[in-house]
mmCIF file of C-alpha atoms in Angstrom:
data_model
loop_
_atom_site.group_PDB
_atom_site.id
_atom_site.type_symbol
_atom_site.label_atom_id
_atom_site.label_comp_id
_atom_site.label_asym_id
_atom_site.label_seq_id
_atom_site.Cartn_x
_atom_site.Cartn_y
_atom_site.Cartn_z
ATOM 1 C CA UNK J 1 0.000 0.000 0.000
ATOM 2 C CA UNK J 2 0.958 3.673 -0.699
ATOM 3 C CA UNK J 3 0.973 5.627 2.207
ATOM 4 C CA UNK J 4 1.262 9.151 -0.271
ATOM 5 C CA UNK J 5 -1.804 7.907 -2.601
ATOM 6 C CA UNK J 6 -4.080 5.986 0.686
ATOM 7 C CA UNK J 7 -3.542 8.720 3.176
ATOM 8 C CA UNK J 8 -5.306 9.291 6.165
ATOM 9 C CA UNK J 9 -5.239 12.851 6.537
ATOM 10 C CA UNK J 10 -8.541 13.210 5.145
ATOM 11 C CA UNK J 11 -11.605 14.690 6.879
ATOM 12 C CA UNK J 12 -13.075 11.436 7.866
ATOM 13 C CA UNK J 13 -9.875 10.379 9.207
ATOM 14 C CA UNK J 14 -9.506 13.428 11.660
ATOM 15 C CA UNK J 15 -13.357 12.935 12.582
ATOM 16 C CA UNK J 16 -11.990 8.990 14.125
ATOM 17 C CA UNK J 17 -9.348 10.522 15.588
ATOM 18 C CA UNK J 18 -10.761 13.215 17.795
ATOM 19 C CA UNK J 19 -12.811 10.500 19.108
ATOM 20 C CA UNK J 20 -10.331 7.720 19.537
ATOM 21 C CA UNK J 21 -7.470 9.998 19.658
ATOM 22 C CA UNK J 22 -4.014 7.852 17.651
ATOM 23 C CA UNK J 23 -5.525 4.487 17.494
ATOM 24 C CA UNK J 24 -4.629 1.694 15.004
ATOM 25 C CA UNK J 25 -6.938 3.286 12.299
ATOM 26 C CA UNK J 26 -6.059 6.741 12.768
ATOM 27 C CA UNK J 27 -2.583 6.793 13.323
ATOM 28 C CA UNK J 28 -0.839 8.781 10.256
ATOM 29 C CA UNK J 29 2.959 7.859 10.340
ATOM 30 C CA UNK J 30 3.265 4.919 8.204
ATOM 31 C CA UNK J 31 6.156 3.677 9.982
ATOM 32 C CA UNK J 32 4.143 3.846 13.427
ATOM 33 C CA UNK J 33 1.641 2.530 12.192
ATOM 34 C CA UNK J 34 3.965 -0.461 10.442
ATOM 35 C CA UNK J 35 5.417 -0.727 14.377
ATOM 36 C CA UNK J 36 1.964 -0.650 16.206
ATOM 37 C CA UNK J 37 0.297 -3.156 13.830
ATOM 38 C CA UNK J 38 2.974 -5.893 14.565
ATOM 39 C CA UNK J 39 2.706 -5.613 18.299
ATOM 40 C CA UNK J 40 -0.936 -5.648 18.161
ATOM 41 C CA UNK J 41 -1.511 -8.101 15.592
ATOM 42 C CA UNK J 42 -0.196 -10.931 18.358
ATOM 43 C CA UNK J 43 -3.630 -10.342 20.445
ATOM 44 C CA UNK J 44 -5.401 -11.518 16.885
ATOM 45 C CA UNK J 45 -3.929 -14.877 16.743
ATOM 46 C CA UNK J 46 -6.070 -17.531 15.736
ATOM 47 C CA UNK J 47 -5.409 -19.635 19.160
ATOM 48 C CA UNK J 48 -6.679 -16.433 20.993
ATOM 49 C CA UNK J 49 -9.656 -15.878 18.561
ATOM 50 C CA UNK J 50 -11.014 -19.431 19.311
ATOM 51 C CA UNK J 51 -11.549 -19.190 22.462
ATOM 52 C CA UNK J 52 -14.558 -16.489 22.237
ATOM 53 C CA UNK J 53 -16.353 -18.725 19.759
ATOM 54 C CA UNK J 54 -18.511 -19.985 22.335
ATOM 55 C CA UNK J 55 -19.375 -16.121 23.202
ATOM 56 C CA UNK J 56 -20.132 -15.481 19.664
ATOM 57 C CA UNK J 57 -22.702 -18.580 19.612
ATOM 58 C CA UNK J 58 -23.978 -17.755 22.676
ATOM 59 C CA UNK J 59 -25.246 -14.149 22.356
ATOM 60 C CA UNK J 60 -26.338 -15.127 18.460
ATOM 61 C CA UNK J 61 -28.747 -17.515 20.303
ATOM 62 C CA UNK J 62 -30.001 -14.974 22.763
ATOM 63 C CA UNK J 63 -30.385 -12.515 19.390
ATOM 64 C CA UNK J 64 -32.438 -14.973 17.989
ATOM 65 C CA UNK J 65 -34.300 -15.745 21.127
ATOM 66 C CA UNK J 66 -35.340 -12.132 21.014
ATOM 67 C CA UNK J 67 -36.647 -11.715 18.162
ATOM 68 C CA UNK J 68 -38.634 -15.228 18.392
ATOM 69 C CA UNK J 69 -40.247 -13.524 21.534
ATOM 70 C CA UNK J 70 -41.062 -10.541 19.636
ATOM 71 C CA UNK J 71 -42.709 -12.620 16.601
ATOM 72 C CA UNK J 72 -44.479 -14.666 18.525
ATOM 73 C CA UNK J 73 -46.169 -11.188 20.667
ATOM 74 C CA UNK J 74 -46.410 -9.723 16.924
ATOM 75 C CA UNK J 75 -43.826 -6.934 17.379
ATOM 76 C CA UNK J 76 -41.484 -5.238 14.660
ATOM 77 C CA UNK J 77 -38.007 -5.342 15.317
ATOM 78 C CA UNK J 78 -35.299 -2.533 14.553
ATOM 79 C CA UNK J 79 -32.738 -5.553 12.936
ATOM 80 C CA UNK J 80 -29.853 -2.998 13.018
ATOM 81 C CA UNK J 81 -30.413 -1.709 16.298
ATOM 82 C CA UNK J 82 -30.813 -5.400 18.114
ATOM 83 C CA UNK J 83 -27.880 -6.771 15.921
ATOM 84 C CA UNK J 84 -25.535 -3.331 16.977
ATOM 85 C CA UNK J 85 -26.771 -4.316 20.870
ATOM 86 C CA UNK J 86 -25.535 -7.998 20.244
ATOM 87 C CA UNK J 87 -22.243 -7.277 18.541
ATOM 88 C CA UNK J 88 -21.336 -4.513 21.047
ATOM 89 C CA UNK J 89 -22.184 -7.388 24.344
ATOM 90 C CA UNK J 90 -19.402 -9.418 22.042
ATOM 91 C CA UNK J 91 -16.959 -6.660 22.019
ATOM 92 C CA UNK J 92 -17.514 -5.979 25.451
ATOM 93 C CA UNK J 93 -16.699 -9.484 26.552
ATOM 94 C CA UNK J 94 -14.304 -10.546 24.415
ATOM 95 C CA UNK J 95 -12.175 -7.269 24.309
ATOM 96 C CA UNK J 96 -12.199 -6.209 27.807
ATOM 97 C CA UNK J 97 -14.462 -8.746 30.228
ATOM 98 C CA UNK J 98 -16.834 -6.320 30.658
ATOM 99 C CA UNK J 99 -20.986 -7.606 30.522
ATOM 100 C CA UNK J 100 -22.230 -4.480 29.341
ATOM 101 C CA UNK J 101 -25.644 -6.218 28.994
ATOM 102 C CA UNK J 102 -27.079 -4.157 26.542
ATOM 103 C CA UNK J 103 -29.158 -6.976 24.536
ATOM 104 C CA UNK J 104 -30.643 -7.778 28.338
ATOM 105 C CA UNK J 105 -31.807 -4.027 28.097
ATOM 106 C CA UNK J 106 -33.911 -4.632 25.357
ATOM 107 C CA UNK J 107 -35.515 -7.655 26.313
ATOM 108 C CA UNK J 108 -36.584 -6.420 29.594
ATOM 109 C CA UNK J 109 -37.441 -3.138 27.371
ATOM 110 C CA UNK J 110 -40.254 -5.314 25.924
ATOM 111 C CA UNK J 111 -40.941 -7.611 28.736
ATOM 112 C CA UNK J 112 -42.047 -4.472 30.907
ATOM 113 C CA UNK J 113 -44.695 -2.944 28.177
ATOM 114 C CA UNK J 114 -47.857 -4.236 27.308
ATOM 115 C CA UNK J 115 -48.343 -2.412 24.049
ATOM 116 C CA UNK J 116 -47.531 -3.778 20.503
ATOM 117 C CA UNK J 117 -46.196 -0.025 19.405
ATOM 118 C CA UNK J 118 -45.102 0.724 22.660
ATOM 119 C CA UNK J 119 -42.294 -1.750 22.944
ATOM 120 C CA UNK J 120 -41.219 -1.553 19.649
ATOM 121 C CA UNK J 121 -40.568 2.241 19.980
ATOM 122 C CA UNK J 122 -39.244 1.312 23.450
ATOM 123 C CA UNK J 123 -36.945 -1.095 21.931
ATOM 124 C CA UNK J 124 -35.461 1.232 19.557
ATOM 125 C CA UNK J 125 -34.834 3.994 21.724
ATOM 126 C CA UNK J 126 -32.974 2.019 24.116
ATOM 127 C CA UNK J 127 -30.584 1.081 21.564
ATOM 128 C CA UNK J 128 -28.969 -0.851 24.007
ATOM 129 C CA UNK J 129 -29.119 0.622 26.785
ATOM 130 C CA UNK J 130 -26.161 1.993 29.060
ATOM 131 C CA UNK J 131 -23.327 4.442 29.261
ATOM 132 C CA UNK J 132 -21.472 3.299 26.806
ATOM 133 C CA UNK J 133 -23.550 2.611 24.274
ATOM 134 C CA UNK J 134 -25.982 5.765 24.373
ATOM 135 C CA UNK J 135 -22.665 7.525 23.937
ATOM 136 C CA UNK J 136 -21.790 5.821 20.836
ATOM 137 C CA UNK J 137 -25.005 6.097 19.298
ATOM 138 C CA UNK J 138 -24.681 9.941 19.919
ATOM 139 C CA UNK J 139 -21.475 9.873 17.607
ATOM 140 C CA UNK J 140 -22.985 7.434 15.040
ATOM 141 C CA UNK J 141 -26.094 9.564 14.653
ATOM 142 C CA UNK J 142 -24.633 13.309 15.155
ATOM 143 C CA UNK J 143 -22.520 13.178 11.831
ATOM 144 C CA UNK J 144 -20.288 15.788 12.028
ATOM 145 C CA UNK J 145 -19.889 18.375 9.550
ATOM 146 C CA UNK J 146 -16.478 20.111 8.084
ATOM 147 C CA UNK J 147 -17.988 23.397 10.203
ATOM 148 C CA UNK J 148 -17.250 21.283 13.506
ATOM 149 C CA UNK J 149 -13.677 21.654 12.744
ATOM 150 C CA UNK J 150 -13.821 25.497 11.543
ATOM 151 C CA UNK J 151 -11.525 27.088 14.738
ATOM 152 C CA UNK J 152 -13.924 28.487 17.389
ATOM 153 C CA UNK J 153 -16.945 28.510 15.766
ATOM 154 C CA UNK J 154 -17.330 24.855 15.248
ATOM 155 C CA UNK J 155 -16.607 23.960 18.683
ATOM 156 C CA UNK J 156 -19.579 25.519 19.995
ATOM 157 C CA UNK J 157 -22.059 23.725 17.636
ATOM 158 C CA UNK J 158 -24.890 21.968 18.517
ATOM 159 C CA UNK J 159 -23.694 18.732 16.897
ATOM 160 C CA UNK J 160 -20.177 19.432 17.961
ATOM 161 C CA UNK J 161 -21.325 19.549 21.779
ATOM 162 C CA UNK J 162 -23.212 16.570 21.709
ATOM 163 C CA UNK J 163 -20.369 14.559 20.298
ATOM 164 C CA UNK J 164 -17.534 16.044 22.566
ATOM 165 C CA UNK J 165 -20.064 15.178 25.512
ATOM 166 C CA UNK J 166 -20.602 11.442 24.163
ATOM 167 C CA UNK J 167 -16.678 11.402 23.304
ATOM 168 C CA UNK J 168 -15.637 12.829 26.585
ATOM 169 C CA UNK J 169 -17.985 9.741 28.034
ATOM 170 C CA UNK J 170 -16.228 7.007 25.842
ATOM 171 C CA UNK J 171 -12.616 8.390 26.887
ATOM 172 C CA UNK J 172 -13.574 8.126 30.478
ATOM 173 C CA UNK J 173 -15.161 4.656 30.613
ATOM 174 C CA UNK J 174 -12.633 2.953 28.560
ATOM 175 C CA UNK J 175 -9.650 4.851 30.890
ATOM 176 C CA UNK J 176 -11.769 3.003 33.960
ATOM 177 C CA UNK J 177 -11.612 -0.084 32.531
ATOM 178 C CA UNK J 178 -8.189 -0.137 31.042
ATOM 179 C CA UNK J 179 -6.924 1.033 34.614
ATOM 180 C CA UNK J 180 -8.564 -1.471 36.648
ATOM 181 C CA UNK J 181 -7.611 -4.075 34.066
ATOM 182 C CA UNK J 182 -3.954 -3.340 34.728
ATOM 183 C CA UNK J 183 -4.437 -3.411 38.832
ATOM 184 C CA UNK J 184 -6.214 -6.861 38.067
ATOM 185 C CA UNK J 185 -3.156 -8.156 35.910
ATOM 186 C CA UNK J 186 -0.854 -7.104 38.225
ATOM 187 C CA UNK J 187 -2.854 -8.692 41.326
ATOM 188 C CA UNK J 188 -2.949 -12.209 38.839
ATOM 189 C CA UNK J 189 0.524 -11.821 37.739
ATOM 190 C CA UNK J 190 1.797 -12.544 41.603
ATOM 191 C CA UNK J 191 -1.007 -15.470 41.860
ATOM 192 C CA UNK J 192 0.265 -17.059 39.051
ATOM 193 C CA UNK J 193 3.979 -17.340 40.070
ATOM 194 C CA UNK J 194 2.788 -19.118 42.926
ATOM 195 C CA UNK J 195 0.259 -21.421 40.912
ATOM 196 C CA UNK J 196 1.903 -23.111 38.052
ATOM 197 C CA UNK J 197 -1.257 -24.239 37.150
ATOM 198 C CA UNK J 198 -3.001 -21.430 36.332
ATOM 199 C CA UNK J 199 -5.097 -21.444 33.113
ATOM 200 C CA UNK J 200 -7.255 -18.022 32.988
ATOM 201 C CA UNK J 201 -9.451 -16.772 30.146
ATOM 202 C CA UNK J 202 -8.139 -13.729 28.672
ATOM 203 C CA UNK J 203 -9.891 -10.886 26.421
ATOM 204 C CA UNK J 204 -7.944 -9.267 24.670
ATOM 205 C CA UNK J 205 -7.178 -6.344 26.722
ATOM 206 C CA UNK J 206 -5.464 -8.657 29.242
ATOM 207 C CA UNK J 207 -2.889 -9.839 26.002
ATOM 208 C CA UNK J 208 -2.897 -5.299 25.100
ATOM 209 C CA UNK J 209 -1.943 -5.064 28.486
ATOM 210 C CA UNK J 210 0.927 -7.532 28.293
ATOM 211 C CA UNK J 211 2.183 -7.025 24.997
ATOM 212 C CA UNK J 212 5.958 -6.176 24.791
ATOM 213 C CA UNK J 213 7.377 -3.856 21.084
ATOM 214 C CA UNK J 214 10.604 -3.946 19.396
ATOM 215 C CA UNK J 215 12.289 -2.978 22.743
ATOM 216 C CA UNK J 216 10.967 -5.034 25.063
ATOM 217 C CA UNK J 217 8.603 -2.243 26.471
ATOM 218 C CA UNK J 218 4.778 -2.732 27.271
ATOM 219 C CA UNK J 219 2.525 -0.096 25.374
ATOM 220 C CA UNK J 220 1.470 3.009 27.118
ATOM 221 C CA UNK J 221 -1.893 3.800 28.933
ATOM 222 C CA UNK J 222 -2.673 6.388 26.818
ATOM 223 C CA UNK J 223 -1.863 4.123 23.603
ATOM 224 C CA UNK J 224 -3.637 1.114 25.174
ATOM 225 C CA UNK J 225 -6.571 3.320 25.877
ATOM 226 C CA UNK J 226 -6.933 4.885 22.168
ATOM 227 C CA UNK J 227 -6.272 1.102 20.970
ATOM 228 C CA UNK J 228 -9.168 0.038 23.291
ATOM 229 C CA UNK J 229 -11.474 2.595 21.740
ATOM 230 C CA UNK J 230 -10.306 1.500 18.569
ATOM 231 C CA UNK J 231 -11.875 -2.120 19.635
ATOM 232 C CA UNK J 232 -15.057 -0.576 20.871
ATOM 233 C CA UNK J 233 -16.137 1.525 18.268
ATOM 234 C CA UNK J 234 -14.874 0.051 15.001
ATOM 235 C CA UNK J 235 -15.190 -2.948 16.215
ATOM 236 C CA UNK J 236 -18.487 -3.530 16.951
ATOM 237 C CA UNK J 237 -20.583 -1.027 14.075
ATOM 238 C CA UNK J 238 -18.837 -2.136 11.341
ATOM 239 C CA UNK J 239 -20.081 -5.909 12.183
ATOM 240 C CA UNK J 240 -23.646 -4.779 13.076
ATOM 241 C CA UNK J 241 -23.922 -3.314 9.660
ATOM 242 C CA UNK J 242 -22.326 -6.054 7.870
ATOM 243 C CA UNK J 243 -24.811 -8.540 9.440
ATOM 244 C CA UNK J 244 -27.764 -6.022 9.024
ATOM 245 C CA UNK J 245 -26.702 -5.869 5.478
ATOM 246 C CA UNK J 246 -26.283 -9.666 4.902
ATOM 247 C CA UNK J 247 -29.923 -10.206 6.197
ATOM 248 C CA UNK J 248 -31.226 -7.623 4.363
ATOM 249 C CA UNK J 249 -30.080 -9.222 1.106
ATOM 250 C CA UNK J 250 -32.577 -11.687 -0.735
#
């Protein structure tokens, strides 16, 4: 690939990156971005992929078991919205151990209304309920325009307030998790030279976390952080739309 004729210094590209700051995707230097890749690409091996296959089956069942439920009580269901609730749960658990329950949400959404239309607007406006992912639905559905960059003016825009808040949100929770991920490592990492034994799950922020570059260095909070972001929010949309897509299709 040419890095002079694929560049990433284009608006969309500074859009990502105020919101997940110099992640994997955003990151311009081609040679950083060379560097970064090879260090992370060891957390996408297929002998650490395998082991969240039974995740992946398991919330695909409780997708479909959802939308049984609401066939069977005769009540429309916002396919991108429930499939973008599923995929995120994934991300959550697989990428950081986190249950961020937000397909739960939605069936107690419908389990606690009576009416047909109420439950299916219900349904879509919880969107998954949750921090997290109200936050990221604020991004995906306040575009931003070339004016929210404009110096001054475009920080005080409507849109561009809502997605600083939402961004400001995202930065915070993943810095929580990433932090108490590393106190939990640290706490296993002196239980495990005393237990040979030991055979722990890991998501893949506990292999970020542990990752070593060229030098023999762990990556930084702040890089782990925008990397963790990265996870979340590319992650997870692009596969909800992909799926959406694929069902859509005749």
């Amino acid at each position: 690939m040419e890095p002079h004729i694929y560049g990433k210094r284009l608006f969309i590209y500074r859009i990502l990156a105020s919101v997940i700051g110099d992640g994997l995707v955003t990151i311009v230097d081609p040679e950083v971005h060379k560097s970064l890749r090879g260090v992370i690409g060891q957390a996408f091996t297929y002998s650490n992929l395998k082991l969240y296959f039974p995740i992946f089956n398991h919330m695909g069942v409780e997708l479909v078991n959802l939308w049984k439920k609401s066939a069977l009580d005769g009540i429309p269901v916002d396919v991108l919205g429930d499939v973008n609730a599923c995929t995120l749960d994934i991300i959550g658990r697989t990428a950081f151990g986190e249950n961020f329950a937000s397909l739960a949400r939605l069936s107690s959404s419908s389990n606690n209304d009576n009416n047909g239309e109420q439950q299916s607007s219900h349904r879509a406006a919880a969107g998954g309920g949750g921090i997290l992912s109200d936050a990221i639905q604020t991004l995906i559905h306040e575009s931003a325009s070339p004016i929210d960059l404009l110096p001054f003016i475009g920080a005080y825009s409507p849109t561009a307030i809502k997605r600083r808040k939402a961004t400001n949100i995202i930065s915070q929770e993943m810095k929580r998790i990433v932090i108490e991920k590393k106190d939990k490592i640290g706490v296993m990492r002196v239980e495990e030279e005393e237990d040979d034994d030991d055979v722990r799950e890991k998501d893949l922020l506990d292999i970020l976390i542990q990752l070593r570059d060229e030098n023999d260095e762990e990556l930084s909070l702040e890089s782990i952080i925008n990397q963790s972001k990265t996870f979340l929010l590319a992650g997870h949309e692009t596969t909800s739309v992909a799926i959406s897509w694929s069902l859509y299709l005749p």
